[in-house]
CSV table of C-alpha atoms in Angstrom, one decimal:
chain,number,residue,atom,x,y,z
A,1456,PRO,CA,90.5,99.5,41.4
A,1457,ILE,CA,93.5,100.5,44.3
A,1458,PRO,CA,96.5,101.8,43.2
A,1459,GLY,CA,99.2,99.4,43.2
A,1460,ARG,CA,96.1,96.4,43.6
A,1461,CYS,CA,94.9,93.9,40.7
A,1462,ALA,CA,92.6,95.8,39.1
A,1463,TYR,CA,90.0,93.1,37.8
A,1464,PHE,CA,86.8,93.3,39.2
A,1465,VAL,CA,85.4,89.9,41.6
A,1466,GLU,CA,81.7,89.3,40.3
A,1467,ARG,CA,81.3,87.1,43.5
A,1468,LYS,CA,82.4,89.6,46.2
A,1469,LYS,CA,81.1,92.9,44.0
A,1470,ARG,CA,83.8,94.4,44.6
A,1471,PHE,CA,88.6,94.4,42.5
A,1472,CYS,CA,91.0,91.9,43.9
A,1473,ARG,CA,93.2,93.1,46.2
A,1474,MET,CA,96.4,91.1,45.9
A,1475,ILE,CA,99.3,92.7,43.4
A,1476,PRO,CA,100.6,92.9,40.3
A,1477,ALA,CA,104.4,92.4,39.2
A,1478,ALA,CA,105.8,95.2,37.9
A,1479,GLY,CA,103.8,97.3,34.9
A,1480,LYS,CA,101.4,94.7,34.8
A,1481,ARG,CA,97.7,94.8,35.7
A,1482,PHE,CA,96.4,91.7,37.1
A,1483,CYS,CA,97.5,89.8,39.3
A,1484,GLY,CA,99.2,85.8,38.8
A,1485,GLU,CA,95.4,84.9,38.9
A,1486,HIS,CA,93.5,86.7,36.6
A,1487,GLY,CA,96.9,87.6,34.0
A,1488,GLN,CA,94.8,86.1,31.8
A,1489,ARG,CA,92.8,89.0,31.0
A,1490,GLU,CA,95.6,91.1,29.2
A,1491,GLU,CA,95.7,89.9,25.4
A,1492,GLU,CA,99.3,90.3,24.9
A,1493,ASN,CA,99.9,87.3,28.0
A,1494,GLY,CA,100.3,84.7,24.9
A,1495,ARG,CA,100.1,82.6,27.7
A,1496,LYS,CA,97.2,80.6,28.9
A,1497,ARG,CA,95.9,79.7,32.4
A,1498,ILE,CA,94.2,77.1,32.9
A,1499,PRO,CA,91.8,75.4,36.4
A,1500,CYS,CA,94.8,73.8,38.6
A,1501,PRO,CA,93.2,70.1,37.8
A,1502,LEU,CA,93.5,69.5,42.2
A,1503,ASP,CA,91.3,72.1,43.0
A,1504,PRO,CA,89.6,74.3,39.9
A,1505,LYS,CA,89.5,77.1,42.4
A,1506,HIS,CA,92.8,78.8,41.7
A,1507,THR,CA,94.7,78.6,38.7
A,1508,VAL,CA,97.7,78.1,36.6
A,1509,TYR,CA,99.1,78.6,33.2
A,1510,GLU,CA,99.0,76.0,31.2
A,1511,ASP,CA,103.2,75.5,30.1
A,1512,GLN,CA,104.1,75.6,34.0
A,1513,LEU,CA,101.5,72.9,35.4
A,1514,GLN,CA,103.4,70.2,36.2
A,1515,LYS,CA,105.7,72.3,38.6
A,1516,HIS,CA,102.9,73.8,40.1
A,1517,LEU,CA,101.5,70.7,40.5
A,1518,ASN,CA,105.0,69.5,43.0
A,1519,LYS,CA,103.9,72.6,45.0
A,1520,CYS,CA,99.7,73.0,45.0
A,1521,ASN,CA,98.7,73.8,48.4
A,1522,SER,CA,96.1,70.6,47.5
A,1523,ARG,CA,98.3,68.3,46.1
A,1524,GLU,CA,97.7,64.9,48.4
A,1525,LYS,CA,100.6,65.1,51.4
A,1526,PRO,CA,102.4,61.7,52.6
A,1527,LYS,CA,100.7,61.0,55.6
A,1528,PRO,CA,101.4,60.3,59.4
A,1529,VAL,CA,103.2,57.1,60.8
A,1530,TYR,CA,99.5,57.2,63.3
A,1531,PHE,CA,97.2,57.2,60.4
A,1532,VAL,CA,95.5,54.3,59.5
A,1533,GLN,CA,92.4,54.4,57.4
A,1534,ASP,CA,88.6,54.4,59.3
A,1535,ILE,CA,90.1,52.8,62.2
A,1536,ASN,CA,88.2,54.0,64.3
A,1537,ALA,CA,84.9,54.9,61.7
A,1538,GLY,CA,83.3,51.5,63.0
A,1539,LEU,CA,81.6,49.3,61.2
A,1540,LYS,CA,80.3,51.0,58.4
A,1541,ASP,CA,76.5,47.8,57.3
A,1542,ILE,CA,75.2,50.0,54.2
A,1543,ALA,CA,72.4,47.9,54.9
A,1544,GLU,CA,71.9,49.1,58.0
A,1545,ILE,CA,71.6,53.0,56.7
A,1546,PRO,CA,68.6,53.7,55.1
A,1547,GLU,CA,68.7,55.4,51.4
A,1548,LYS,CA,67.2,57.8,52.2
A,1549,GLN,CA,65.7,60.2,55.0
A,1550,VAL,CA,62.5,62.4,55.7
A,1551,PRO,CA,62.7,65.4,56.7
A,1552,ILE,CA,61.0,66.0,60.6
A,1553,SER,CA,59.4,68.7,58.4
A,1554,SER,CA,57.8,66.0,56.3
A,1555,LEU,CA,55.9,63.4,59.1
A,1556,SER,CA,52.5,63.7,59.4
A,1557,LYS,CA,50.8,63.8,63.5
A,1558,GLU,CA,50.5,60.5,63.8
A,1559,GLU,CA,54.6,59.7,62.4
A,1560,LEU,CA,55.8,62.3,65.2
A,1561,GLU,CA,53.2,60.6,67.8
A,1562,ASN,CA,54.8,56.2,67.6
A,1563,LEU,CA,58.2,58.2,67.1
A,1564,ILE,CA,58.0,60.1,70.8
A,1565,ILE,CA,56.1,56.9,71.6
A,1566,LYS,CA,59.1,55.5,70.9
A,1567,LEU,CA,61.8,57.2,73.2
A,1568,LYS,CA,60.1,57.6,76.2
A,1569,LYS,CA,59.5,53.8,75.9
A,1570,ALA,CA,63.6,53.4,75.5
A,1571,SER,CA,64.5,56.7,78.2
A,1572,ASN,CA,61.9,54.8,81.0
A,1573,GLY,CA,63.8,53.8,83.2
A,1574,LEU,CA,67.0,55.8,82.9
A,1575,GLU,CA,69.3,58.4,84.9
A,1576,LEU,CA,67.6,61.1,82.9
A,1577,CYS,CA,67.5,64.0,86.0
A,1578,LEU,CA,71.9,64.8,86.1
A,1579,GLU,CA,73.9,65.4,89.0
A,1580,ASP,CA,75.8,68.3,89.2
A,1581,GLN,CA,79.6,68.7,89.6
A,1582,ILE,CA,80.2,72.6,88.6
A,1583,LEU,CA,83.6,73.2,90.2
A,1584,SER,CA,86.0,75.4,89.0
A,1585,HIS,CA,90.6,75.4,90.0
A,1586,GLN,CA,92.7,77.7,90.9
A,1587,ALA,CA,95.1,77.4,87.9
A,1588,LEU,CA,92.4,79.8,86.7
A,1589,GLU,CA,91.6,81.8,89.4
A,1590,GLU,CA,93.4,84.4,88.0
A,1591,ALA,CA,91.8,84.6,84.2
A,1592,LEU,CA,88.4,84.6,85.4
A,1593,ASN,CA,89.2,87.9,87.7
A,1594,ASP,CA,90.6,90.0,84.8
A,1595,PRO,CA,88.3,92.8,84.3
A,1596,LYS,CA,89.7,92.3,80.1
A,1597,ASN,CA,87.8,89.2,79.7
A,1598,GLY,CA,84.5,89.3,77.5
A,1599,GLN,CA,81.2,87.8,78.7
A,1600,SER,CA,82.0,85.2,76.4
A,1601,ALA,CA,85.8,85.1,77.0
A,1602,PHE,CA,84.6,84.6,81.1
A,1603,LYS,CA,81.7,82.0,79.9
A,1604,HIS,CA,85.1,79.8,78.7
A,1605,LEU,CA,86.8,80.3,81.4
A,1606,LYS,CA,84.2,78.6,83.6
A,1607,GLN,CA,83.6,76.1,81.6
A,1608,GLN,CA,86.9,75.4,81.2
A,1609,ALA,CA,87.5,75.8,85.1
A,1610,SER,CA,84.7,73.2,85.4
A,1611,ILE,CA,86.9,70.9,83.6
A,1612,LEU,CA,90.3,71.3,85.0
A,1613,GLY,CA,88.3,70.6,89.0
A,1614,ASN,CA,86.4,67.5,87.2
A,1615,ILE,CA,89.4,66.3,85.9
A,1616,GLU,CA,91.3,66.7,89.1
A,1617,LYS,CA,88.9,65.5,90.4
A,1618,LEU,CA,89.0,61.4,89.0
A,1619,HIS,CA,92.6,62.0,90.5
A,1620,LEU,CA,93.8,62.4,86.8
A,1621,LEU,CA,95.6,65.8,87.0
A,1622,GLY,CA,99.1,64.0,87.6
A,1623,PRO,CA,102.9,63.6,86.2
A,1624,GLY,CA,103.2,61.0,84.3
A,1625,ARG,CA,100.7,61.0,82.3
A,1626,CYS,CA,99.9,61.6,78.4
A,1627,PHE,CA,97.2,64.3,78.5
A,1628,VAL,CA,95.0,63.7,74.4
A,1629,GLU,CA,92.7,66.2,73.5
A,1630,PHE,CA,90.2,66.0,71.2
A,1631,GLY,CA,89.2,68.6,68.8
A,1632,ALA,CA,91.8,71.4,70.3
A,1633,GLY,CA,91.5,74.3,68.2
A,1634,ARG,CA,93.7,76.2,69.4
A,1635,GLY,CA,95.0,74.3,72.7
A,1636,LYS,CA,93.3,76.3,75.1
A,1637,LEU,CA,91.6,73.6,77.7
A,1638,SER,CA,95.1,71.6,76.4
A,1639,HIS,CA,96.6,74.8,78.0
A,1640,TRP,CA,95.4,75.1,81.4
A,1641,VAL,CA,95.9,72.1,82.7
A,1642,ASP,CA,99.7,72.4,82.3
A,1643,VAL,CA,99.3,75.8,84.5
A,1644,ALA,CA,97.7,73.6,87.0
A,1645,LEU,CA,100.3,70.5,86.7
A,1646,GLN,CA,102.6,73.6,87.4
A,1647,ASN,CA,105.2,72.7,85.7
A,1648,ALA,CA,105.4,68.4,87.0
A,1649,GLU,CA,107.7,66.3,85.3
A,1650,ASN,CA,107.6,63.2,82.2
A,1651,VAL,CA,103.7,65.0,80.9
A,1652,GLN,CA,103.3,64.5,77.2
A,1653,PHE,CA,100.6,66.1,75.3
A,1654,LEU,CA,99.0,65.1,72.2
A,1655,LEU,CA,96.3,68.5,70.4
A,1656,VAL,CA,94.3,66.2,67.4
A,1657,GLU,CA,93.1,68.9,65.2
A,1658,ARG,CA,92.5,67.9,61.7
A,1659,ALA,CA,92.4,71.1,60.6
A,1660,THR,CA,94.9,74.7,60.1
A,1661,THR,CA,94.2,75.9,63.3
A,1662,ARG,CA,95.2,80.5,64.0
A,1663,PHE,CA,95.9,82.3,67.6
A,1664,LYS,CA,97.4,78.7,68.4
A,1665,VAL,CA,98.5,79.0,72.5
A,1666,ASP,CA,101.1,76.4,71.7
A,1667,GLY,CA,104.6,78.8,72.1
A,1668,LYS,CA,103.4,79.7,75.2
A,1669,HIS,CA,104.9,76.1,76.6
A,1670,LYS,CA,108.3,77.0,75.0
A,1671,LYS,CA,109.7,77.7,78.3
A,1672,THR,CA,108.6,74.8,80.3
A,1673,ASP,CA,108.9,71.1,80.6
A,1674,SER,CA,106.2,69.5,79.5
A,1675,VAL,CA,105.8,68.3,75.6
A,1676,PHE,CA,103.2,69.8,72.7
A,1677,GLU,CA,102.6,68.3,69.9
A,1678,ARG,CA,99.6,68.8,67.4
A,1679,LEU,CA,99.1,65.6,65.8
A,1680,GLN,CA,96.3,67.1,62.7
A,1681,VAL,CA,94.5,63.9,60.9
A,1682,ASP,CA,91.1,63.5,61.2
A,1683,ILE,CA,90.4,61.4,64.8
A,1684,GLN,CA,88.5,58.4,61.9
A,1685,HIS,CA,92.1,57.0,61.2
A,1686,LEU,CA,93.8,58.0,65.1
A,1687,CYS,CA,95.7,55.4,65.5
A,1688,LEU,CA,97.1,56.2,69.4
A,1689,LYS,CA,99.4,53.1,69.8
A,1690,LYS,CA,101.8,54.9,66.6
A,1691,VAL,CA,101.8,58.2,67.3
A,1692,PRO,CA,105.5,57.5,68.2
A,1693,ILE,CA,106.1,59.7,71.8
A,1694,LEU,CA,103.5,56.8,73.3
A,1695,GLU,CA,105.5,54.3,71.4
A,1696,LYS,CA,108.9,55.3,73.4
A,1697,LYS,CA,107.1,56.8,76.9
A,1698,LYS,CA,104.8,54.7,77.4
A,1699,LEU,CA,102.7,56.7,79.1
A,1700,PRO,CA,99.1,56.8,80.8
A,1701,VAL,CA,96.0,58.0,78.5
A,1702,VAL,CA,93.9,60.7,79.3
A,1703,GLY,CA,91.8,61.4,76.3
A,1704,ILE,CA,90.2,65.0,76.8
A,1705,GLY,CA,88.2,67.2,75.5
A,1706,LYS,CA,85.5,70.9,75.6
A,1707,HIS,CA,82.4,70.7,72.8
A,1708,LEU,CA,83.2,68.1,70.9
A,1709,CYS,CA,81.0,68.0,67.5
A,1710,GLY,CA,78.1,64.8,67.7
A,1711,ALA,CA,80.3,61.6,66.3
A,1712,ALA,CA,84.0,62.6,66.8
A,1713,THR,CA,82.7,62.3,70.3
A,1714,ASP,CA,82.2,58.7,69.1
A,1715,LEU,CA,85.7,59.1,67.1
A,1716,ALA,CA,87.5,59.9,70.0
A,1717,LEU,CA,86.0,57.0,72.5
A,1718,ARG,CA,86.9,54.4,69.5
A,1719,CYS,CA,90.2,55.8,69.4
A,1720,LEU,CA,91.1,55.4,73.4
A,1721,VAL,CA,89.1,52.0,74.5
A,1722,GLU,CA,89.2,50.2,71.5
A,1723,SER,CA,92.5,50.7,68.8
A,1724,TYR,CA,94.8,52.5,71.4
A,1725,THR,CA,93.7,50.0,74.0
A,1726,ALA,CA,94.1,47.3,72.2
A,1727,CYS,CA,96.6,44.5,73.3
A,1728,SER,CA,100.0,44.9,70.5
A,1729,ASP,CA,101.6,41.5,69.3
A,1730,GLY,CA,105.1,43.2,70.5
A,1731,GLY,CA,105.2,43.4,66.3
A,1732,ASN,CA,105.4,46.5,63.8
A,1733,GLU,CA,102.2,45.4,62.1
A,1734,GLU,CA,98.9,46.3,60.7
A,1735,PRO,CA,96.2,46.5,63.0
A,1736,GLU,CA,93.4,44.1,62.1
A,1737,PRO,CA,90.6,45.8,60.0
A,1738,LYS,CA,88.5,43.3,61.5
A,1739,ARG,CA,89.2,43.9,64.8
A,1740,CYS,CA,89.6,47.8,65.1
A,1741,ARG,CA,86.2,48.2,62.7
A,1742,THR,CA,83.8,46.0,64.0
A,1743,ASP,CA,81.3,46.8,67.2
A,1744,LEU,CA,82.9,44.7,69.8
A,1745,THR,CA,80.3,44.3,71.7
A,1746,GLU,CA,78.9,41.0,70.7
A,1747,VAL,CA,82.5,40.4,72.2
A,1748,ALA,CA,82.8,40.1,75.5
A,1749,PRO,CA,83.5,42.7,77.4
A,1750,ASN,CA,87.3,42.9,77.6
A,1751,SER,CA,88.3,40.3,76.5
A,1752,ALA,CA,91.6,40.8,75.0
A,1753,VAL,CA,92.2,43.0,78.6
A,1754,ASP,CA,91.6,39.0,80.5
A,1755,ASN,CA,93.8,38.0,78.3
A,1756,GLU,CA,97.0,37.0,81.1
A,1757,SER,CA,100.1,37.0,78.0
A,1758,ASN,CA,98.9,40.0,76.6
A,1759,LYS,CA,97.9,41.8,79.5
A,1760,GLU,CA,101.9,43.6,79.8
A,1761,ASP,CA,101.6,44.9,76.3
A,1762,CYS,CA,97.5,46.6,77.4
A,1763,LYS,CA,97.5,50.0,77.7
A,1764,PRO,CA,94.1,51.3,78.9
A,1765,VAL,CA,93.6,54.4,79.6
A,1766,ALA,CA,93.8,57.1,82.7
A,1767,GLY,CA,90.9,58.7,82.2
A,1768,ILE,CA,87.7,60.0,80.1
A,1769,VAL,CA,87.1,63.8,80.4
A,1770,ILE,CA,84.7,65.8,76.9
A,1771,ALA,CA,82.3,67.9,77.0
A,1772,LEU,CA,79.5,66.8,74.8
A,1773,CYS,CA,77.9,69.3,72.3
A,1774,CYS,CA,76.0,69.5,69.0
A,1775,HIS,CA,74.6,66.1,69.0
A,1776,HIS,CA,72.8,66.7,66.3
A,1777,LYS,CA,75.5,66.0,64.0
A,1778,CYS,CA,76.1,62.4,65.2
A,1779,ASP,CA,76.4,59.5,62.7
A,1780,TRP,CA,74.9,56.1,63.0
A,1781,THR,CA,77.8,55.0,60.8
A,1782,HIS,CA,80.4,56.2,63.8
A,1783,TYR,CA,77.4,55.7,66.8
A,1784,VAL,CA,80.0,53.9,69.6
A,1785,GLY,CA,75.7,52.7,71.4
A,1786,ARG,CA,74.2,51.4,68.8
A,1787,GLU,CA,73.7,48.3,70.1
A,1788,PHE,CA,71.7,50.2,73.2
A,1789,PHE,CA,70.3,50.9,70.4
A,1790,LYS,CA,69.3,47.3,69.1
A,1791,SER,CA,68.5,46.2,72.3
A,1792,VAL,CA,65.5,48.5,73.4
A,1793,GLY,CA,64.1,48.4,70.0
A,1794,LEU,CA,65.5,50.8,68.1
A,1795,GLY,CA,67.8,51.7,65.3
A,1796,PRO,CA,69.1,54.3,62.1
A,1797,VAL,CA,65.8,55.8,61.4
A,1798,GLU,CA,65.3,55.9,64.6
A,1799,PHE,CA,68.1,57.5,65.3
A,1800,HIS,CA,68.3,59.9,62.7
A,1801,TYR,CA,65.0,61.2,64.0
A,1802,PHE,CA,66.7,61.8,67.2
A,1803,GLN,CA,70.1,63.0,66.4
A,1804,ARG,CA,68.1,65.6,65.0
A,1805,MET,CA,64.9,66.4,67.6
A,1806,SER,CA,68.0,66.9,69.9
A,1807,SER,CA,68.7,70.3,68.4
A,1808,TRP,CA,65.2,70.9,70.1
A,1809,ALA,CA,66.5,70.9,73.2
A,1810,THR,CA,68.6,73.9,73.1
A,1811,CYS,CA,66.6,76.2,70.3
A,1812,GLY,CA,63.7,75.6,72.7
A,1813,MET,CA,65.5,78.0,74.9
A,1814,ARG,CA,66.4,80.7,72.3
A,1815,GLU,CA,63.3,82.4,73.3
A,1816,THR,CA,65.1,83.7,76.4
A,1817,THR,CA,68.6,84.0,75.4
A,1818,ALA,CA,68.3,85.9,72.2
A,1819,LYS,CA,68.9,88.8,73.8
A,1820,ALA,CA,72.0,87.6,76.0
A,1821,SER,CA,73.1,85.9,72.5
A,1822,ALA,CA,73.0,89.5,70.8
A,1823,SER,CA,75.7,91.0,73.7
A,1824,GLU,CA,77.7,88.1,73.2
A,1825,GLU,CA,78.1,88.1,69.2
A,1826,SER,CA,79.7,92.4,69.5
A,1827,GLU,CA,82.5,89.9,72.2
A,1828,ASP,CA,85.6,88.9,69.5
A,1829,GLN,CA,83.9,85.9,68.0
A,1830,THR,CA,87.4,85.2,66.0
A,1831,ASN,CA,89.2,84.9,68.7
A,1832,GLU,CA,86.8,83.4,71.8
A,1833,THR,CA,83.4,81.2,70.2
A,1834,GLU,CA,84.0,78.2,69.8
A,1835,GLU,CA,81.9,76.4,65.9
A,1836,HIS,CA,79.6,74.6,68.1
A,1837,GLU,CA,78.1,78.4,69.4
A,1838,GLN,CA,78.2,79.4,65.8
A,1839,MET,CA,75.6,76.3,65.3
A,1840,LEU,CA,73.6,76.9,67.3
A,1841,ASN,CA,71.4,79.3,66.0
A,1842,LYS,CA,71.9,77.7,62.3
A,1843,THR,CA,70.7,74.3,63.8
A,1844,GLU,CA,66.3,74.8,63.8
A,1845,SER,CA,67.0,74.7,59.6
A,1846,GLY,CA,63.3,74.4,57.8
A,1847,SER,CA,63.6,70.0,57.2
A,1848,ASP,CA,64.3,70.2,60.8
A,1849,THR,CA,61.1,71.9,62.3
A,1850,SER,CA,58.9,70.3,63.3
A,1851,PRO,CA,54.3,70.2,63.0
A,1852,GLY,CA,52.5,73.1,64.5
A,1853,MET,CA,52.1,70.6,67.4
A,1854,LEU,CA,54.6,70.7,69.6
A,1855,THR,CA,55.4,73.6,72.8
A,1856,ALA,CA,58.6,75.6,72.2
A,1857,GLU,CA,58.7,73.4,76.4
A,1858,GLU,CA,57.5,70.4,74.6
A,1859,ARG,CA,60.3,70.5,72.0
A,1860,LYS,CA,62.7,71.1,75.0
A,1861,GLU,CA,61.8,68.3,76.9
A,1862,ILE,CA,61.8,65.7,74.0
A,1863,GLY,CA,65.8,67.5,72.6
A,1864,CYS,CA,66.6,66.7,76.0
A,1865,LEU,CA,64.6,63.2,76.0
A,1866,CYS,CA,66.9,62.4,72.7
A,1867,LYS,CA,70.5,63.7,74.2
A,1868,ARG,CA,70.2,62.0,77.2
A,1869,LEU,CA,69.4,57.9,74.5
A,1870,ILE,CA,72.4,58.5,73.4
A,1871,ASP,CA,74.4,59.9,75.4
A,1872,HIS,CA,73.8,56.6,77.4
A,1873,GLY,CA,74.9,54.3,74.2
A,1874,ARG,CA,77.7,55.8,74.7
A,1875,ILE,CA,77.4,55.0,78.4
A,1876,GLU,CA,77.0,51.4,78.1
A,1877,TYR,CA,79.7,51.1,75.8
A,1878,LEU,CA,81.9,52.7,78.2
A,1879,GLU,CA,81.2,49.9,81.0
A,1880,GLN,CA,80.8,47.0,79.1
A,1881,ARG,CA,84.5,47.7,78.0
A,1882,GLY,CA,85.3,47.9,82.1
A,1883,TYR,CA,85.2,51.7,82.6
A,1884,LYS,CA,82.7,52.9,85.6
A,1885,ALA,CA,81.3,56.2,83.2
A,1886,ALA,CA,79.2,58.9,84.4
A,1887,LEU,CA,77.7,62.0,83.2
A,1888,GLN,CA,77.0,65.1,84.9
A,1889,ARG,CA,76.8,68.5,84.3
A,1890,TYR,CA,79.7,71.1,84.4
A,1891,THR,CA,78.6,74.1,84.4
A,1892,GLU,CA,75.3,76.0,84.1
A,1893,SER,CA,72.7,76.5,81.1
A,1894,ALA,CA,73.8,80.8,81.6
A,1895,VAL,CA,77.3,80.1,81.5
A,1896,SER,CA,76.3,76.9,77.9
A,1897,LEU,CA,73.0,75.1,76.7
A,1898,GLU,CA,75.9,72.5,75.7
A,1899,ASN,CA,76.5,71.3,79.4
A,1900,VAL,CA,77.5,68.3,79.9
A,1901,LEU,CA,80.4,66.3,80.1
A,1902,LEU,CA,81.0,62.4,79.8
A,1903,THR,CA,83.5,60.8,82.2
A,1904,ALA,CA,85.3,57.7,82.2
A,1905,VAL,CA,87.7,56.0,84.4
A,1906,PRO,CA,88.4,52.0,84.8
A,1907,SER,CA,88.4,49.5,87.2
A,1908,PRO,CA,91.4,49.9,90.2
A,1909,SER,CA,92.0,46.4,87.9
A,1910,LEU,CA,92.9,48.2,84.8
A,1911,ILE,CA,94.6,51.9,85.9
A,1912,PRO,CA,97.8,51.7,84.6
A,1913,GLU,CA,100.0,53.5,87.7
A,1914,PRO,CA,102.2,56.9,86.3
A,1915,THR,CA,105.5,56.8,85.1
A,1916,THR,CA,108.4,58.6,86.8
C-alpha cells in the first residue's frame, strides 16, 4: 500500500484503497472492519449497499447519506411529460434484430419503405455560423474535437438567429444542458441584452460547468437538476414571476429526451392555466393529445390570455436508437401508416445503422479524435457511436454497408417525421435541416419549430 493510505486491497480494481485512514489506523473507515481490534460491526447501507456504515451509527448516517431521497423541487411533477403508457401496446418480449429471419427482415424493410413513401427525405442544408464564435473558431489552441463542437454551436446559433429568436426579453431553456456550453454562446451572442433568463435542465450533476463565466453579466443562469420527464416549466418560479416567452434549445438531445422536451414545451407548459395553483390534471398531461382538435386550448378565447406558447424550438437530434415508444410523440403518425410498437422497436434499433455503416470511412478520424480531451469536450452520444451496434442489433448478412446506411437513415427520418407532425398538429411550423457537415458530426439534423403568427408571444422588455 501507498504510505499513509488505507492498507485494504480492492480486488475489483486490483489495487490498494487510496483513502487516508485516521491517525494510528491502518484502514479507512470503509474498510475498518478488517481490523480485529475494532470490535464495531459495519453493515451495508440500506439506501445504497455499495458502501457500508457502522451499525451503531446507522440512524445518524441515514440522515446525511447522499443516497437519501431529497425533497422534490416545486417544478417536479411525476411523469408529467412521460406520455401515455399503455402496457397493452408494448410487446412483452422483443426479439433482437440478429434473431430475425431473412423473410422477417425483408418484411420490415418493405413496411419501412412504404411508410416513408412521400416523405421529404432529402433535407436542406442550413449550415450557418455566428460572429459570437468567430474568435473561438479561429483560436489555434482548440483541438480538432473542440473545433467540431464550436462549428456545431455556431450553426445552431445561426439558425436561432435566422428564426428571429435571438433577442431580449426571453427565457432560453437548454435541455440536456451538460456543461451549459450552448447557453453560454447564446449569452455571448446576446451581448448583455436586457431581461434574459437561462434555465439549464440536466438530471445529473455535471463537472466543468461554464455557468461561472456569467456572474458579471445581466443574464440570469439557473440550473434545474431534474429529469425532463418530470419537469413542469409552468411551476418554475422565475417563469411564474416574469412570464417570459420560452425558447427551447438543445445540442444532441439523445433519443427519448427529445420527445420528453417537446411534450414539456408544447403540452405541459403551453397548456392554458386555470388561474390557480392546483396540480395539473394527470389525464390531461399524460394523454396523447393527437385525438383532440389541434390547439383546442389555445383556441379557447376565454383562456387565451393565460396561454404561454413557446417562442420557438431549436434542437439538434441524435441517438434515435435510444427512443422509446412510451415517450415517443409521433405514435399517432406511426399508427396512421399502419405501424405500431413492434415496428417502432425494430426501426429505432435499425436507425443506428445510419452512423455505424460509416465506420470504415471514419475509423481513422475517430481514432485520432479519441486522443483529444474527451473528458471536457466529448458528448455522451459521441462516445456511444462506437458502442451502438451491439451483437443484438446486427442484421443477417444479407445487406451491404451502403444498404444498411440507407435503411438507418430512413428509420431516422420516419421517427423524426412523427415529431414534425406532432408539432404541426399543435399549430407549429416545424422543419428538419442539416445544420453541419457529416465530417463534423454524423448526427447533423436540426429540428426547428415556431408557432403560427397568432400564437407568437411578444418579447417582454
